[in-house]
Short mmCIF file of C-alpha atoms in Angstrom, two decimals:
data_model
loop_
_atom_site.label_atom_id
_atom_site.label_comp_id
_atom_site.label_asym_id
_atom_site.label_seq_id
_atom_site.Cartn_x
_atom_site.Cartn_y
_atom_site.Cartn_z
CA UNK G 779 -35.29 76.54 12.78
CA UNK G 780 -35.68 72.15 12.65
CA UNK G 781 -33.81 70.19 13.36
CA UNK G 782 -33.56 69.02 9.51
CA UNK G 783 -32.21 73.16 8.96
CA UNK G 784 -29.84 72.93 11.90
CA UNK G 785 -28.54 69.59 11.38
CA UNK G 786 -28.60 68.19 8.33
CA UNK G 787 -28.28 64.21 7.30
CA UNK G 788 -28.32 62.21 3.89
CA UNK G 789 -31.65 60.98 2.80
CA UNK G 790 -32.12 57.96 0.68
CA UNK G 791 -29.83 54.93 -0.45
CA UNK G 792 -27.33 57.51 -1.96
CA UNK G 793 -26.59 59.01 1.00
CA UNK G 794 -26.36 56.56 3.77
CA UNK G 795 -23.53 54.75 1.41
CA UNK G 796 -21.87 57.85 1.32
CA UNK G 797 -22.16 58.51 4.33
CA UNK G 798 -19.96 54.94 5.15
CA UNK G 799 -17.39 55.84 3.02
CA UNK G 800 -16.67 59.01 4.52
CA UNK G 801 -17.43 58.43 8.43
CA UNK G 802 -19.33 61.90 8.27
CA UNK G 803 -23.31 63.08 8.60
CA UNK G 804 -22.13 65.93 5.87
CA UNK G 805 -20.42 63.53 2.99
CA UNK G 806 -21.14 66.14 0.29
CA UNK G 807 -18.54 68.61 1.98
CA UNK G 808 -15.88 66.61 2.19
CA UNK G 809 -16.58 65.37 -1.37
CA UNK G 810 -15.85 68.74 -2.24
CA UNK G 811 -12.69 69.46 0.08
CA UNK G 812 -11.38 66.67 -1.15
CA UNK G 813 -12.02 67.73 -4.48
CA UNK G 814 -10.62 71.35 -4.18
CA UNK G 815 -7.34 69.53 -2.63
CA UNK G 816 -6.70 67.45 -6.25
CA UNK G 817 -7.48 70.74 -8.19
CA UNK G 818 -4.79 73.04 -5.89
CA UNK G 819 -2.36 69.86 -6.21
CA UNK G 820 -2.79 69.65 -10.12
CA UNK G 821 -2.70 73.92 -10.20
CA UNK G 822 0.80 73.21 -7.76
CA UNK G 823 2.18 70.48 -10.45
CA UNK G 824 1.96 72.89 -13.04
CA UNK G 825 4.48 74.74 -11.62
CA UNK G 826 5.18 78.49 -9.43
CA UNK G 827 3.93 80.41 -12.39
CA UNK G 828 1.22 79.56 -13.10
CA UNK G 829 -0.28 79.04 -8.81
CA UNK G 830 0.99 82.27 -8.63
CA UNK G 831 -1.47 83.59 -11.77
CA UNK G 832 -4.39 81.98 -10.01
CA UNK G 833 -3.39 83.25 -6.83
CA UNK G 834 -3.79 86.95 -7.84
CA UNK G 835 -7.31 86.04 -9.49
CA UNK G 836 -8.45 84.51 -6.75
CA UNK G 837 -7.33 87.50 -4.86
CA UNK G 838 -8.85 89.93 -6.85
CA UNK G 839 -11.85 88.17 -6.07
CA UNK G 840 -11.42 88.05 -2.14
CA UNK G 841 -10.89 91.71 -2.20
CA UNK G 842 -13.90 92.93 -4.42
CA UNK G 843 -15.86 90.95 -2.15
CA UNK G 844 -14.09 93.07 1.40
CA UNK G 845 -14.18 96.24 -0.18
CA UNK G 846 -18.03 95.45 -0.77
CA UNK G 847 -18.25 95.08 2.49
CA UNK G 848 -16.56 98.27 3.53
CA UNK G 849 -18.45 100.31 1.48
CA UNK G 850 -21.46 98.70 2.98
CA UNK G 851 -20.07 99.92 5.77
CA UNK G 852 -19.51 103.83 4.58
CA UNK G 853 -22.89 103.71 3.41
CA UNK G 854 -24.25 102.88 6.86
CA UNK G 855 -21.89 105.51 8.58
CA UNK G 856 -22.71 108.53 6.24
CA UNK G 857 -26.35 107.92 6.40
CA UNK G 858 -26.34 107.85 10.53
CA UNK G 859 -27.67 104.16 10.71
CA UNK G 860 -24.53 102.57 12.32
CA UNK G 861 -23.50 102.58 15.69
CA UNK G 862 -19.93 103.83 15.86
CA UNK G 863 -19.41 103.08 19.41
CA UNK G 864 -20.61 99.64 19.81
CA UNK G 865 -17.05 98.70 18.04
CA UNK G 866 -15.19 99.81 20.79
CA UNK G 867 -17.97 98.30 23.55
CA UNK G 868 -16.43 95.66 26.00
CA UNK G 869 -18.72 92.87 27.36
CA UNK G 870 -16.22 92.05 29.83
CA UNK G 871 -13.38 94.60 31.81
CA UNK G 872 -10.14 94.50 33.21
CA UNK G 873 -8.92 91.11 32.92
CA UNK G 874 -11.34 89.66 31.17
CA UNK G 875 -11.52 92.33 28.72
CA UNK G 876 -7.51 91.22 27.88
CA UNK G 877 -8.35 87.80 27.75
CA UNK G 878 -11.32 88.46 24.85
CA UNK G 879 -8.40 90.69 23.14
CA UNK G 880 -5.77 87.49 23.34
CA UNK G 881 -8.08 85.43 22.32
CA UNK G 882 -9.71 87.46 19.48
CA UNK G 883 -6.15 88.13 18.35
CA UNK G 884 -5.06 84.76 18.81
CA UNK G 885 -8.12 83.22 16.44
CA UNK G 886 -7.60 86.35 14.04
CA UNK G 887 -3.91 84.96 13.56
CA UNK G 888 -5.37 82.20 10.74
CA UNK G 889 -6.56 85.16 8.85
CA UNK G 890 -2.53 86.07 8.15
CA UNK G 891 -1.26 83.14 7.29
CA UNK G 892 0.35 83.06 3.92
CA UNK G 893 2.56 85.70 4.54
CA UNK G 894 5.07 83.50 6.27
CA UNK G 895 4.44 81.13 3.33
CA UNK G 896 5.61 83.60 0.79
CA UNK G 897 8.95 83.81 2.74
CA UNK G 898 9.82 80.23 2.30
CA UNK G 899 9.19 81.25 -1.92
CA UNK G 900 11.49 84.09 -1.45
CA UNK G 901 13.88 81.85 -3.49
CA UNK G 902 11.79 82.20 -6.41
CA UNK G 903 11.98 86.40 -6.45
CA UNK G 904 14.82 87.31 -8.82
CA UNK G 905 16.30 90.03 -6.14
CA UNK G 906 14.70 88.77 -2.99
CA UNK G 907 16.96 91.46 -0.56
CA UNK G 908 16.28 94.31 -2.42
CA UNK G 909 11.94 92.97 -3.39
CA UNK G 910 11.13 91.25 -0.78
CA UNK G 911 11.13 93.15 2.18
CA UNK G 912 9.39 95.47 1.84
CA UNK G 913 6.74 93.58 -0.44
CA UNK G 914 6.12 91.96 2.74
CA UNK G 915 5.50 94.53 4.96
CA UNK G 916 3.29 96.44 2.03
CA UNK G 917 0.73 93.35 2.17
CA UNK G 918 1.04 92.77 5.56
CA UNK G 919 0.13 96.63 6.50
CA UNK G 920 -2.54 96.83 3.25
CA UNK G 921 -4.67 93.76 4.62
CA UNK G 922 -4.58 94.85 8.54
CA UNK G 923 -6.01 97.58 7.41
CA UNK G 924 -8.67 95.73 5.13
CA UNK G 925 -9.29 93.47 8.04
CA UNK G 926 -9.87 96.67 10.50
CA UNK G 927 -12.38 98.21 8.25
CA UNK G 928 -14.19 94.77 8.02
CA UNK G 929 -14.33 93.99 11.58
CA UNK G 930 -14.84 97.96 11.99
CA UNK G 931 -18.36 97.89 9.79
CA UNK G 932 -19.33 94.15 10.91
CA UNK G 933 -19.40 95.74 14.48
CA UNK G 934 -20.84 99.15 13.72
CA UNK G 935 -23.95 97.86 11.61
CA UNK G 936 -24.71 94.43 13.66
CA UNK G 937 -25.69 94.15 16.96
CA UNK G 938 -22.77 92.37 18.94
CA UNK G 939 -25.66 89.68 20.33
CA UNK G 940 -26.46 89.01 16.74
CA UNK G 941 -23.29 89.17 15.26
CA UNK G 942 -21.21 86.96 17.55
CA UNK G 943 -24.17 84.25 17.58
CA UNK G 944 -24.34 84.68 13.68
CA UNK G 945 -22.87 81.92 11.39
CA UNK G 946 -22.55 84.21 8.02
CA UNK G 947 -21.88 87.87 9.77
CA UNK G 948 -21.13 89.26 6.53
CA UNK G 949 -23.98 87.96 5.18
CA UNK G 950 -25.88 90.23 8.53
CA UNK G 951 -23.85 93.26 7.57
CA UNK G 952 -25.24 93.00 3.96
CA UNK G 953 -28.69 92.44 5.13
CA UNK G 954 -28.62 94.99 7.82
CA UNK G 955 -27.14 97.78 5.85
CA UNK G 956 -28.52 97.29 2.58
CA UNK G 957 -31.88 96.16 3.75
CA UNK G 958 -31.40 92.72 1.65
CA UNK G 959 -32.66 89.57 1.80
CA UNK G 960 -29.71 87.76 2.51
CA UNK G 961 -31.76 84.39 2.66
CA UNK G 962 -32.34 84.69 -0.97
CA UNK G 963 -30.51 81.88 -2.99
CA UNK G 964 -28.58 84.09 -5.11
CA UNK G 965 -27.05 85.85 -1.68
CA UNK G 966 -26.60 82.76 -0.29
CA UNK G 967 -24.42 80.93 -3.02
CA UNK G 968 -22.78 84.02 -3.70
CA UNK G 969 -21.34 84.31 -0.29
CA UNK G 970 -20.67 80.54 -0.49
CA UNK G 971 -18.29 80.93 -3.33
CA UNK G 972 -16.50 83.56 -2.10
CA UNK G 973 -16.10 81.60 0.51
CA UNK G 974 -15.03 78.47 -1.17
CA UNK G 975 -12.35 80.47 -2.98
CA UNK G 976 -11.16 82.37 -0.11
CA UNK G 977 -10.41 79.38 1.21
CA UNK G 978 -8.96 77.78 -2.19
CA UNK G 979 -7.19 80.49 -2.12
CA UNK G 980 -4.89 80.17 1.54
CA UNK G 981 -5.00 76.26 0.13
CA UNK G 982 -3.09 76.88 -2.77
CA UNK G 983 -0.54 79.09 -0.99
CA UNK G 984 0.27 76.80 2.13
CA UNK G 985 0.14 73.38 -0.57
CA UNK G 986 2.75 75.33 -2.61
CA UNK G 987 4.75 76.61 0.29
CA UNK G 988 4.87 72.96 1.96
CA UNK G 989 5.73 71.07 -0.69
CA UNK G 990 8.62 73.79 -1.59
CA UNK G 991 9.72 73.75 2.50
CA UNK G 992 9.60 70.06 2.49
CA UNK G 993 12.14 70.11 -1.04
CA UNK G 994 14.16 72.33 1.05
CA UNK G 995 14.94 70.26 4.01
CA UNK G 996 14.98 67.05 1.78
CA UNK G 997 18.28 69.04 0.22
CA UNK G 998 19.56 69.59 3.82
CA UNK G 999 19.04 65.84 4.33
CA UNK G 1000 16.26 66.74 7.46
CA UNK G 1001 14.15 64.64 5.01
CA UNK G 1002 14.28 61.32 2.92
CA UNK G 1003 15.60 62.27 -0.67
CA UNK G 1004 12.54 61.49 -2.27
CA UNK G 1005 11.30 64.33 -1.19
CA UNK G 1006 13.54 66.55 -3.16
CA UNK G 1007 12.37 64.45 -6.53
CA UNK G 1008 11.06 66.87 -8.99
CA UNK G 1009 9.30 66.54 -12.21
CA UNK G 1010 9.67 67.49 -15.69
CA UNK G 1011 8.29 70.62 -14.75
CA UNK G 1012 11.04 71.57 -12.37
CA UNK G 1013 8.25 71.33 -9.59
CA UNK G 1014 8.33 68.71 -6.00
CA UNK G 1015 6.06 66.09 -7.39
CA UNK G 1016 6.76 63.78 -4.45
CA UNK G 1017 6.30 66.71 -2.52
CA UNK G 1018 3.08 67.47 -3.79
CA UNK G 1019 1.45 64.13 -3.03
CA UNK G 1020 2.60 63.88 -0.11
CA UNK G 1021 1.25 67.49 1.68
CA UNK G 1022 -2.12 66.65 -0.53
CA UNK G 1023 -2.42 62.98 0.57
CA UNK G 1024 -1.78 64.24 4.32
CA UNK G 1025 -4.52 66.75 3.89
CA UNK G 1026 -6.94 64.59 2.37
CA UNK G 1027 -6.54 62.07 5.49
CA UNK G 1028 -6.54 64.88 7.84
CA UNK G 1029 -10.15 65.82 5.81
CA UNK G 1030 -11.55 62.26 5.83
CA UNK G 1031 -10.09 61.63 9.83
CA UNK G 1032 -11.16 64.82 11.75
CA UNK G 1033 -14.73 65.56 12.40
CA UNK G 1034 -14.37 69.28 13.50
CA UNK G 1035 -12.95 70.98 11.10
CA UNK G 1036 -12.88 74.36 13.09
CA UNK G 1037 -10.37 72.45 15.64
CA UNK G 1038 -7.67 71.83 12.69
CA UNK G 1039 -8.00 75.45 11.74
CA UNK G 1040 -7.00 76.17 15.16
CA UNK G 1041 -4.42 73.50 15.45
CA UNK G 1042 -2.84 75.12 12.77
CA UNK G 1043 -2.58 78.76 14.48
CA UNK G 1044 -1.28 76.84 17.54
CA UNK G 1045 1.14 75.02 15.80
CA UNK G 1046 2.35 78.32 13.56
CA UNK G 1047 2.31 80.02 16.69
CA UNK G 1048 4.89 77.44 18.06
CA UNK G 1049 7.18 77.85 14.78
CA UNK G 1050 6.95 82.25 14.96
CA UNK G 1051 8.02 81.50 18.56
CA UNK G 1052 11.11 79.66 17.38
CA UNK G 1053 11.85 81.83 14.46
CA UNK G 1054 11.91 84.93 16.48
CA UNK G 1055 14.27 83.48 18.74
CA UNK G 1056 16.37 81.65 15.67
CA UNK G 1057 16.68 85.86 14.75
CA UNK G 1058 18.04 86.72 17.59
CA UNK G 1059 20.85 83.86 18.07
CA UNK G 1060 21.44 84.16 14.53
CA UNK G 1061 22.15 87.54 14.41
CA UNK G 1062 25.73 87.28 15.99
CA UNK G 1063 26.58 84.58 12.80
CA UNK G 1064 28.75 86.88 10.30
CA UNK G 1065 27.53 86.88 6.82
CA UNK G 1066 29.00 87.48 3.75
CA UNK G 1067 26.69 88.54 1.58
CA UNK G 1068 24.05 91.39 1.53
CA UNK G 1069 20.88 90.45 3.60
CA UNK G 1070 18.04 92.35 5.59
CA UNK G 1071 18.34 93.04 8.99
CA UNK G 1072 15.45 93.78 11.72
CA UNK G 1073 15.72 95.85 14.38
CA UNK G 1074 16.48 93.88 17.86
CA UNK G 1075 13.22 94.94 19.35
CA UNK G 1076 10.98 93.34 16.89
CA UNK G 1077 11.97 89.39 17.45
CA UNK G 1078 11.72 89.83 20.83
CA UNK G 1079 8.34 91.60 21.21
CA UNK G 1080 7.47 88.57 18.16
CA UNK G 1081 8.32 85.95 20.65
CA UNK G 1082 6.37 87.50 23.63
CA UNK G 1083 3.58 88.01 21.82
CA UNK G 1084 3.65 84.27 20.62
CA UNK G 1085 4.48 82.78 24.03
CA UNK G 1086 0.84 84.40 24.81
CA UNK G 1087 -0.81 82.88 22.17
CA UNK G 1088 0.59 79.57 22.91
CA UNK G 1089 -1.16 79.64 26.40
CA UNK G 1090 -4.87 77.74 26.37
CA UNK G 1091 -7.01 81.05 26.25
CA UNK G 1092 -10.02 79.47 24.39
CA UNK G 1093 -8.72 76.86 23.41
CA UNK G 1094 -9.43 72.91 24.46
CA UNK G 1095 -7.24 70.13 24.83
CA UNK G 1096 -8.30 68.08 22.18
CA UNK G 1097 -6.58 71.22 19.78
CA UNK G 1098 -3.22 70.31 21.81
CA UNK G 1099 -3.84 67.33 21.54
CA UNK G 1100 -3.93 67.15 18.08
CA UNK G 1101 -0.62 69.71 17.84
CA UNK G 1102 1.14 66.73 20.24
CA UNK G 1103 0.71 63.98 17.30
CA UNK G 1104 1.37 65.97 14.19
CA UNK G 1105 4.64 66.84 16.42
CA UNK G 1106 5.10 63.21 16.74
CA UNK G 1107 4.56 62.07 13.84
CA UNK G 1108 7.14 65.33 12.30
CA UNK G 1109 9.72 63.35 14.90
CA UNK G 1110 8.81 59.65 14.20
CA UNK G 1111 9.55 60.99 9.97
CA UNK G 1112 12.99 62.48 11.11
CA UNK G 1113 14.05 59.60 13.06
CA UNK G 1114 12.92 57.14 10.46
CA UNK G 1115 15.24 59.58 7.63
CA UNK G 1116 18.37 59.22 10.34
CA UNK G 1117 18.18 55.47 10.74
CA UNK G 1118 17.90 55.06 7.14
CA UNK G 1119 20.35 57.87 6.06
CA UNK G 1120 22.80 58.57 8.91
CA UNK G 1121 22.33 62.26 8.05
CA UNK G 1122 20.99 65.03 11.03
CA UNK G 1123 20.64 67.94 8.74
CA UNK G 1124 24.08 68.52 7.22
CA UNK G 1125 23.49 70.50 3.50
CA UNK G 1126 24.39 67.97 0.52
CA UNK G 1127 24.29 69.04 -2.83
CA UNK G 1128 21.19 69.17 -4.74
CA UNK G 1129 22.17 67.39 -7.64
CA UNK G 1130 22.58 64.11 -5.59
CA UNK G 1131 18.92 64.27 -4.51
CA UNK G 1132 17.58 65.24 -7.76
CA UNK G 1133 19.33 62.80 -10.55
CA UNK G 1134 16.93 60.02 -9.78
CA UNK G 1135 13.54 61.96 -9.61
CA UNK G 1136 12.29 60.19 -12.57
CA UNK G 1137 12.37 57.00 -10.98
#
């Protein structure tokens, strides 16, 4: 492969001005990230309904494309062309084989996250005690087991050399057990796209869970009050362009963006960490009403498990690094809403947040 292939840079006027603007030897794909952002915003402004209707399209697309997959994958295992065992094949054993496992698990966190998302909507479900439980532990069960059958045929049809080394393994598992040209253009743009709206997709869910969280904690006065205006449509406008201006700069600022993926896990980690010990102290509070309750066992083994994946197993400073100034900047935001506001957090009433939202 050239140099050109492997890394590619903007030919012509054209490019080298874009190439200014955005500080990056790739301008077209952050002309598109930036892009997608405006579209999720605009599909977020329209209001719960409607993100939630392209949410379950875009779904239905993600899982056509993993059930593909899979039966790739029984296809290669009834006709005696996969390698069964090679799944279950360490490179590494005793402790280093545990350290691949944290790690794996660690970096296969990102692949879950929406699910905590859907608890901050949990508001919108019209019985959320009775629906919502076990709605969440339905998807959470249906797409490990999705995710095992993936990883399951991705490591039974691909060598492990080939696979970890790849940069489109499904594209290998495709080529491998279907004996396709997966360097055709048609295989290539279609994997692209699914791509692209997989990752629309988790975009649209974490853009419409922040701007919702951040309404939230504007009511509890944690926040300025502007960020509990709302618009015609009943939806966090302020909100909205806020979480989609912050992701635009975080685009535009941050050359790798593999390292924001993972300061993301790190910093979810952080917050399951805290929310599995909130259960636990909570759980002596008396409470009026009818609620779920988990068994003891299952916050605490939540917080060990997140403790671990907090510790730098394959991970490099510069990813807590990163973690340290969104922290700071969360802080600097609070402390700028208490000088202003005199208020810590105490719950004031919605109205008196939301009567000037027009202005």
């Amino acid at each position: 492969m050239s140099d050109t292939t492997r890394n590619p840079r903007p030919s012509g006027r054209g490019g080298s001005q874009w190439t200014g603007v955005f500080g990056t030897e790739n301008p077209a794909t952050v002309l598109i990230a930036i892009l997608v952002i405006l579209l999720v915003a605009a599909v977020n402004y329209r209001g719960v309904g409607e993100s939630i209707k392209v949410n379950i399209a875009i779904t239905l697309v993600e899982l056509s494309g993993l059930i593909f997959i899979i039966l790739v994958g029984a296809k290669v295992l009834f006709s005696g062309d996969g390698d069964p065992g090679q799944a279950f094949e360490f490179k590494e054993s005793g402790f280093g084989a545990l350290t691949g496992l944290t790690a794996g698990a660690a970096t296969a966190f990102y692949a879950f996250i929406g699910f905590e998302d859907s608890v901050n909507m949990a508001e919108e479900v019209r019985d959320p005690v009775r629906s919502f439980p076990p709605s969440l532990l339905t998807g959470i069960f249906a797409a490990s087991i999705i995710y095992l059958l993936v990883g399951f045929t991705a490591a039974m049809t691909v060598p492990l050399d080939v696979l970890t080394e790849s940069s489109g393994p499904l594209l290998e598992v495709v080529e491998r057990g279907l004996d396709w040209d997966a360097s055709t253009l048609f295989s290539v743009i279609a994997m692209i796209v699914i791509a692209m709206i997989a990752v629309s997709n988790t975009m649209l869910i974490n853009m419409l869970m922040a701007s919702r969280l951040l309404y939230g904690m504007a009511n509890q006065g944690v926040l300025p009050a502007p960020f509990a205006w709302v618009s015609p449509r009943k939806t966090p406008w302020f909100g909205i362009v806020f979480t989609s201006a912050l992701s635009i700069l975080l685009i535009v600022t941050t050359e790798d963006l593999t390292g924001l993926s993972d300061t993301t896990v790190l910093l979810l980690t952080s917050v399951f960490l805290l929310v599995n010990i909130s259960v636990l102290v909570l759980r002596r509070d008396p409470v009026s009403h009818q609620h779920f309750t988990t068994p003891v066992f299952l916050p605490v083994i939540g917080a060990l498990v997140a403790l671990v994946f907090l510790m730098p197993i394959n991970r490099t400073g510069e990813i807590y690094q990163i973690a340290i100034y969104l922290m700071v900047g969360g802080l600097a935001l609070w402390a700028l809403n208490f000088l202003v506001t005199r208020r810590t957090g105490t719950v004031v009433a919605e109205e008196d947040l939301t009567r000037d939202s027009d202005g």
